[in-house]
């Protein structure tokens, strides 16, 4: 009897069909796939040939449900373009992949209700753990993650009452340091440009900004929070708005390097000299901040280290070990020629 690749119902090749083609029992196939060292080389090669011929794919969801364990970790982010997202993901992979874990990445598009639906679906896969690039969640999401009884890491910024573990930087302190640097440099009329980002980041940026200016008895009213993404285009588009509303502007703090570089490009187009006429600073120390002209003064955010520490925290919890939180990771000022 010939064995085809298609099934009458779902079209998925089954373990039984692999076993039939290899001439062995289904338990032997299962053992060869899960613990190949327990099967002879000759038998393993025979089973592998059958798997390749039929195109068999193991049902990992069913396997994890049956064994009450999983090697899948979900990472939910507000946006794939979120500042530092790729670096944090790379840091997680650096730690978790060698340990056999795979990361399932999903995007909530900045909507708490979408995050809630995503996690409800992902939790049905019997996740080993969850990573959230956010610290604001709906009550339903928090309850679902707490009830799941799995390690949960919220990354990016710190929260006083995390679901489980929180790893990130102090955005308030970082923005305070960046703004205070401009004040110490003699700038008097400073503006703040933010764009569409997580509200908790915006609030922490705004808090640090206000602290720095009010402690120096300076006005904190020159703020634009654009509805557009934090991109080069948004930075270029918003600079004319600043100059129109506050022609006295002599320094501009941007909540991301992308916004700052967009503002720099617009300065070049308008023949505004940086930093002689207008100083521009960014946030994140991305690669573009080092190659733009002039090179951008910015705050360094250790995105990859955040991902690495999150991975280490998860491995510790999954192995039943205690995790000693390192607290806030350091963010440092990187001085360049834009101010």
Tab-separated table of C-alpha atoms in Angstrom:
chain	number	residue	atom	x	y	z
A	1	UNK	CA	0.000	0.000	0.000
A	2	UNK	CA	1.498	3.295	-1.051
A	3	UNK	CA	1.600	6.137	1.437
A	4	UNK	CA	0.904	9.644	0.158
A	5	UNK	CA	1.753	12.910	1.818
A	6	UNK	CA	-1.846	14.088	2.033
A	7	UNK	CA	-4.380	13.178	4.671
A	8	UNK	CA	-8.121	13.004	4.079
A	9	UNK	CA	-8.895	15.344	7.003
A	10	UNK	CA	-6.235	17.934	7.830
A	11	UNK	CA	-3.579	17.131	5.242
A	12	UNK	CA	-1.028	16.664	8.023
A	13	UNK	CA	1.257	13.621	7.927
A	14	UNK	CA	0.921	11.566	11.107
A	15	UNK	CA	3.397	9.700	13.265
A	16	UNK	CA	1.608	6.448	12.338
A	17	UNK	CA	2.279	7.016	8.636
A	18	UNK	CA	5.988	7.583	9.343
A	19	UNK	CA	6.044	4.387	11.409
A	20	UNK	CA	4.311	2.421	8.630
A	21	UNK	CA	6.760	3.604	5.975
A	22	UNK	CA	9.752	2.882	8.230
A	23	UNK	CA	8.357	-0.503	9.219
A	24	UNK	CA	8.487	0.171	12.966
A	25	UNK	CA	6.066	1.041	15.755
A	26	UNK	CA	4.881	4.564	16.540
A	27	UNK	CA	6.603	4.487	19.954
A	28	UNK	CA	9.914	3.757	18.231
A	29	UNK	CA	9.443	6.740	15.907
A	30	UNK	CA	8.517	8.962	18.830
A	31	UNK	CA	11.603	7.817	20.762
A	32	UNK	CA	13.852	8.390	17.744
A	33	UNK	CA	12.584	11.947	17.324
A	34	UNK	CA	12.626	12.928	20.990
A	35	UNK	CA	15.680	11.040	22.276
A	36	UNK	CA	17.664	9.878	19.196
A	37	UNK	CA	20.576	8.679	21.338
A	38	UNK	CA	18.346	5.835	22.588
A	39	UNK	CA	17.888	4.406	19.074
A	40	UNK	CA	20.492	2.589	16.981
A	41	UNK	CA	22.135	4.504	14.141
A	42	UNK	CA	20.691	2.171	11.473
A	43	UNK	CA	17.139	2.483	12.802
A	44	UNK	CA	17.440	6.237	13.269
A	45	UNK	CA	18.605	6.679	9.659
A	46	UNK	CA	15.647	4.611	8.451
A	47	UNK	CA	13.183	6.735	10.427
A	48	UNK	CA	14.817	9.975	9.290
A	49	UNK	CA	14.477	8.850	5.671
A	50	UNK	CA	10.753	8.215	6.207
A	51	UNK	CA	10.320	11.601	7.901
A	52	UNK	CA	12.042	13.374	5.011
A	53	UNK	CA	10.114	11.477	2.333
A	54	UNK	CA	6.717	12.238	3.882
A	55	UNK	CA	7.552	15.744	5.078
A	56	UNK	CA	6.469	14.932	8.639
A	57	UNK	CA	6.359	17.865	11.109
A	58	UNK	CA	6.007	17.094	14.832
A	59	UNK	CA	2.961	18.612	16.559
A	60	UNK	CA	4.839	20.543	19.254
A	61	UNK	CA	1.668	22.000	20.783
A	62	UNK	CA	0.195	18.536	21.327
A	63	UNK	CA	3.521	17.271	22.623
A	64	UNK	CA	3.798	20.032	25.196
A	65	UNK	CA	0.222	19.483	26.358
A	66	UNK	CA	0.831	15.783	26.751
A	67	UNK	CA	4.043	16.230	28.702
A	68	UNK	CA	2.903	19.303	30.687
A	69	UNK	CA	6.101	21.027	29.539
A	70	UNK	CA	7.124	23.290	26.700
A	71	UNK	CA	10.240	24.834	25.231
A	72	UNK	CA	8.343	27.749	23.702
A	73	UNK	CA	8.614	31.263	25.128
A	74	UNK	CA	6.320	34.038	23.892
A	75	UNK	CA	7.580	37.587	23.428
A	76	UNK	CA	4.880	40.216	22.892
A	77	UNK	CA	6.009	43.669	21.760
A	78	UNK	CA	3.987	46.841	21.040
A	79	UNK	CA	5.632	47.173	17.620
A	80	UNK	CA	8.427	45.434	15.749
A	81	UNK	CA	9.814	48.913	15.033
A	82	UNK	CA	9.932	49.815	18.743
A	83	UNK	CA	13.301	51.276	19.689
A	84	UNK	CA	15.674	48.508	20.791
A	85	UNK	CA	13.222	45.688	20.036
A	86	UNK	CA	15.587	43.832	17.693
A	87	UNK	CA	18.528	44.139	20.098
A	88	UNK	CA	16.528	42.872	23.075
A	89	UNK	CA	15.232	39.961	21.002
A	90	UNK	CA	18.812	39.135	19.961
A	91	UNK	CA	19.903	39.195	23.618
A	92	UNK	CA	17.118	36.798	24.564
A	93	UNK	CA	18.014	34.424	21.751
A	94	UNK	CA	21.683	34.518	22.746
A	95	UNK	CA	20.785	33.005	26.120
A	96	UNK	CA	17.678	30.924	25.450
A	97	UNK	CA	18.418	29.175	22.146
A	98	UNK	CA	21.494	27.264	23.416
A	99	UNK	CA	19.276	25.994	26.244
A	100	UNK	CA	16.801	24.576	23.714
A	101	UNK	CA	14.097	27.236	23.953
A	102	UNK	CA	12.415	28.881	20.974
A	103	UNK	CA	10.901	32.380	21.065
A	104	UNK	CA	7.514	33.080	19.505
A	105	UNK	CA	7.307	36.793	18.615
A	106	UNK	CA	3.987	38.687	18.411
A	107	UNK	CA	3.006	42.350	17.952
A	108	UNK	CA	0.201	44.060	19.902
A	109	UNK	CA	0.326	47.275	17.804
A	110	UNK	CA	0.152	49.373	20.994
A	111	UNK	CA	-3.365	48.095	21.834
A	112	UNK	CA	-3.800	46.548	25.338
A	113	UNK	CA	-6.867	44.615	24.157
A	114	UNK	CA	-4.847	43.093	21.298
A	115	UNK	CA	-2.104	42.127	23.749
A	116	UNK	CA	-4.803	40.492	25.868
A	117	UNK	CA	-6.120	38.417	22.935
A	118	UNK	CA	-2.617	37.468	21.796
A	119	UNK	CA	-1.608	36.218	25.231
A	120	UNK	CA	-4.879	34.309	25.649
A	121	UNK	CA	-4.082	32.463	22.427
A	122	UNK	CA	-0.389	31.983	23.197
A	123	UNK	CA	-1.026	30.670	26.704
A	124	UNK	CA	-3.085	27.846	25.173
A	125	UNK	CA	0.210	26.509	23.775
A	126	UNK	CA	1.337	25.721	27.316
A	127	UNK	CA	4.157	28.270	27.224
A	128	UNK	CA	7.281	27.841	29.288
A	129	UNK	CA	7.466	31.602	29.935
A	130	UNK	CA	6.445	35.009	28.605
A	131	UNK	CA	8.398	38.197	27.842
A	132	UNK	CA	6.573	41.523	27.521
A	133	UNK	CA	8.116	44.667	26.047
A	134	UNK	CA	5.736	46.813	28.078
A	135	UNK	CA	4.831	47.461	31.701
A	136	UNK	CA	1.199	48.457	31.159
A	137	UNK	CA	-1.368	45.696	30.761
A	138	UNK	CA	-5.090	45.228	31.187
A	139	UNK	CA	-6.299	43.659	34.463
A	140	UNK	CA	-7.373	40.600	32.454
A	141	UNK	CA	-3.866	40.163	31.024
A	142	UNK	CA	-2.243	40.446	34.453
A	143	UNK	CA	-4.683	37.943	35.934
A	144	UNK	CA	-4.196	35.480	33.062
A	145	UNK	CA	-0.395	35.589	33.360
A	146	UNK	CA	-0.485	35.218	37.136
A	147	UNK	CA	-2.919	32.281	36.843
A	148	UNK	CA	-0.709	30.597	34.214
A	149	UNK	CA	1.976	30.148	36.895
A	150	UNK	CA	4.862	30.640	34.457
A	151	UNK	CA	7.854	33.006	34.642
A	152	UNK	CA	6.984	36.429	33.209
A	153	UNK	CA	9.545	39.153	32.470
A	154	UNK	CA	8.556	42.742	31.675
A	155	UNK	CA	11.473	44.442	29.920
A	156	UNK	CA	12.426	47.930	28.819
A	157	UNK	CA	11.606	49.934	31.925
A	158	UNK	CA	11.154	49.191	35.606
A	159	UNK	CA	7.789	48.887	37.333
A	160	UNK	CA	7.120	49.065	41.070
A	161	UNK	CA	4.572	46.222	41.000
A	162	UNK	CA	5.617	43.826	38.207
A	163	UNK	CA	3.680	40.690	37.366
A	164	UNK	CA	6.798	38.681	38.159
A	165	UNK	CA	10.203	40.068	37.051
A	166	UNK	CA	11.047	43.484	35.613
A	167	UNK	CA	14.335	44.356	33.884
A	168	UNK	CA	15.160	47.682	32.271
A	169	UNK	CA	16.451	51.203	32.778
A	170	UNK	CA	15.226	54.201	34.746
A	171	UNK	CA	13.842	56.385	31.956
A	172	UNK	CA	13.154	59.230	34.379
A	173	UNK	CA	16.796	59.403	35.480
A	174	UNK	CA	18.070	58.999	31.904
A	175	UNK	CA	15.944	61.840	30.532
A	176	UNK	CA	16.866	64.006	33.520
A	177	UNK	CA	20.581	63.481	32.829
A	178	UNK	CA	20.206	64.201	29.104
A	179	UNK	CA	18.234	67.406	29.685
A	180	UNK	CA	20.464	68.555	32.524
A	181	UNK	CA	23.483	68.202	30.221
A	182	UNK	CA	21.984	70.782	27.872
A	183	UNK	CA	21.153	73.115	30.756
A	184	UNK	CA	24.705	72.813	32.089
A	185	UNK	CA	25.946	73.636	28.588
A	186	UNK	CA	24.235	77.010	28.731
A	187	UNK	CA	21.162	76.309	26.605
A	188	UNK	CA	18.143	78.327	27.759
A	189	UNK	CA	15.269	77.552	25.371
A	190	UNK	CA	14.984	73.777	25.190
A	191	UNK	CA	12.263	71.721	23.491
A	192	UNK	CA	11.208	68.078	23.817
A	193	UNK	CA	10.023	66.019	20.831
A	194	UNK	CA	8.228	62.720	21.424
A	195	UNK	CA	6.192	60.569	19.040
A	196	UNK	CA	3.890	57.570	19.054
A	197	UNK	CA	5.327	55.253	21.689
A	198	UNK	CA	4.281	53.361	24.784
A	199	UNK	CA	2.536	55.761	27.169
A	200	UNK	CA	4.582	54.573	30.134
A	201	UNK	CA	7.788	55.559	28.320
A	202	UNK	CA	6.343	58.955	27.384
A	203	UNK	CA	5.295	59.621	30.993
A	204	UNK	CA	8.722	58.695	32.344
A	205	UNK	CA	10.456	60.829	29.716
A	206	UNK	CA	8.177	63.728	30.593
A	207	UNK	CA	8.804	63.301	34.318
A	208	UNK	CA	12.589	63.431	33.895
A	209	UNK	CA	12.268	66.402	31.540
A	210	UNK	CA	10.128	68.361	34.001
A	211	UNK	CA	12.444	67.595	36.921
A	212	UNK	CA	15.517	68.875	35.075
A	213	UNK	CA	13.928	72.120	33.855
A	214	UNK	CA	11.937	73.011	36.968
A	215	UNK	CA	14.943	72.470	39.255
A	216	UNK	CA	16.801	74.996	37.084
A	217	UNK	CA	13.795	77.379	37.164
A	218	UNK	CA	13.257	77.009	33.426
A	219	UNK	CA	10.011	76.594	31.477
A	220	UNK	CA	9.091	73.001	30.458
A	221	UNK	CA	6.272	74.038	28.087
A	222	UNK	CA	8.074	73.500	24.742
A	223	UNK	CA	6.835	69.930	24.145
A	224	UNK	CA	5.415	68.249	21.041
A	225	UNK	CA	4.103	64.681	21.288
A	226	UNK	CA	3.452	63.698	17.671
A	227	UNK	CA	0.869	61.054	16.786
A	228	UNK	CA	3.123	59.646	14.049
A	229	UNK	CA	5.714	56.876	14.613
A	230	UNK	CA	9.112	57.814	16.053
A	231	UNK	CA	10.810	57.878	12.641
A	232	UNK	CA	13.203	59.993	10.569
A	233	UNK	CA	10.255	61.458	8.670
A	234	UNK	CA	8.471	62.478	11.870
A	235	UNK	CA	11.582	64.213	13.189
A	236	UNK	CA	11.981	66.135	9.944
A	237	UNK	CA	8.298	67.076	9.844
A	238	UNK	CA	8.132	68.278	13.443
A	239	UNK	CA	11.210	70.527	13.443
A	240	UNK	CA	9.397	73.303	11.458
A	241	UNK	CA	6.545	73.087	13.986
A	242	UNK	CA	9.008	73.789	16.809
A	243	UNK	CA	10.657	76.672	14.994
A	244	UNK	CA	7.282	78.193	14.158
A	245	UNK	CA	5.911	77.916	17.704
A	246	UNK	CA	9.175	78.756	19.504
A	247	UNK	CA	11.586	80.648	17.220
A	248	UNK	CA	13.845	81.202	20.249
A	249	UNK	CA	14.568	77.439	20.417
A	250	UNK	CA	18.288	76.751	20.892
A	251	UNK	CA	18.241	73.048	21.836
A	252	UNK	CA	16.000	70.078	21.031
A	253	UNK	CA	15.749	66.865	23.049
A	254	UNK	CA	14.336	63.953	21.038
A	255	UNK	CA	12.866	60.823	22.633
A	256	UNK	CA	14.601	58.594	20.057
A	257	UNK	CA	17.649	58.731	17.821
A	258	UNK	CA	15.420	58.356	14.755
A	259	UNK	CA	13.517	61.530	15.639
A	260	UNK	CA	16.773	63.360	16.330
A	261	UNK	CA	18.385	62.306	13.034
A	262	UNK	CA	15.261	63.375	11.149
A	263	UNK	CA	15.542	66.787	12.826
A	264	UNK	CA	19.239	66.935	11.837
A	265	UNK	CA	18.388	66.250	8.193
A	266	UNK	CA	15.806	69.044	8.251
A	267	UNK	CA	18.361	71.391	9.818
A	268	UNK	CA	20.705	70.692	6.907
A	269	UNK	CA	17.918	71.335	4.409
A	270	UNK	CA	17.080	74.659	6.106
A	271	UNK	CA	20.759	75.604	6.556
A	272	UNK	CA	20.352	75.665	10.350
A	273	UNK	CA	23.819	75.171	11.837
A	274	UNK	CA	24.121	72.386	14.441
A	275	UNK	CA	25.073	72.971	17.207
A	276	UNK	CA	25.846	76.698	16.694
A	277	UNK	CA	22.222	77.680	16.081
A	278	UNK	CA	20.427	74.602	17.394
A	279	UNK	CA	21.694	71.710	19.489
A	280	UNK	CA	20.004	68.331	18.907
A	281	UNK	CA	20.244	65.276	21.184
A	282	UNK	CA	18.685	61.805	20.922
A	283	UNK	CA	17.928	58.743	23.003
A	284	UNK	CA	19.083	55.153	22.473
A	285	UNK	CA	22.577	55.308	20.932
A	286	UNK	CA	21.450	53.448	17.827
A	287	UNK	CA	23.856	52.780	14.960
A	288	UNK	CA	22.559	55.747	12.970
A	289	UNK	CA	23.444	58.133	15.804
A	290	UNK	CA	27.113	57.364	15.239
A	291	UNK	CA	27.164	57.913	11.466
A	292	UNK	CA	24.848	60.906	10.976
A	293	UNK	CA	26.259	64.407	10.495
A	294	UNK	CA	27.079	65.769	12.908
A	295	UNK	CA	27.340	62.646	15.101
A	296	UNK	CA	24.525	62.664	17.636
A	297	UNK	CA	24.825	63.200	21.373
A	298	UNK	CA	22.524	60.587	22.901
A	299	UNK	CA	21.760	58.392	25.902
A	300	UNK	CA	23.027	54.842	25.649
A	301	UNK	CA	20.327	52.276	26.444
A	302	UNK	CA	21.733	48.730	26.917
A	303	UNK	CA	19.015	46.992	24.900
A	304	UNK	CA	20.985	43.794	24.237
A	305	UNK	CA	22.034	43.546	27.889
A	306	UNK	CA	18.376	43.906	28.905
A	307	UNK	CA	17.554	40.946	26.648
A	308	UNK	CA	20.479	38.909	27.994
A	309	UNK	CA	19.493	39.514	31.611
A	310	UNK	CA	15.868	38.680	30.812
A	311	UNK	CA	17.002	35.384	29.293
A	312	UNK	CA	19.180	34.603	32.307
A	313	UNK	CA	16.305	35.393	34.664
A	314	UNK	CA	13.983	33.061	32.759
A	315	UNK	CA	16.507	30.212	32.717
A	316	UNK	CA	17.051	30.584	36.448
A	317	UNK	CA	13.320	30.439	37.150
A	318	UNK	CA	12.740	27.552	34.725
A	319	UNK	CA	15.548	25.605	36.407
A	320	UNK	CA	14.043	26.272	39.840
A	321	UNK	CA	16.789	28.666	40.894
A	322	UNK	CA	16.375	32.037	42.570
A	323	UNK	CA	16.903	35.113	40.418
A	324	UNK	CA	18.636	38.042	42.067
A	325	UNK	CA	17.421	41.133	40.234
A	326	UNK	CA	20.176	43.567	39.282
A	327	UNK	CA	17.818	46.535	39.586
A	328	UNK	CA	18.001	49.308	37.032
A	329	UNK	CA	20.575	48.791	34.281
A	330	UNK	CA	22.845	51.790	33.690
A	331	UNK	CA	22.160	54.251	30.876
A	332	UNK	CA	25.089	56.516	30.040
A	333	UNK	CA	25.488	59.782	28.195
A	334	UNK	CA	27.382	59.554	24.911
A	335	UNK	CA	28.750	63.002	24.010
A	336	UNK	CA	29.211	63.793	20.328
A	337	UNK	CA	29.180	66.862	18.095
A	338	UNK	CA	25.466	67.696	17.907
A	339	UNK	CA	25.564	69.746	21.114
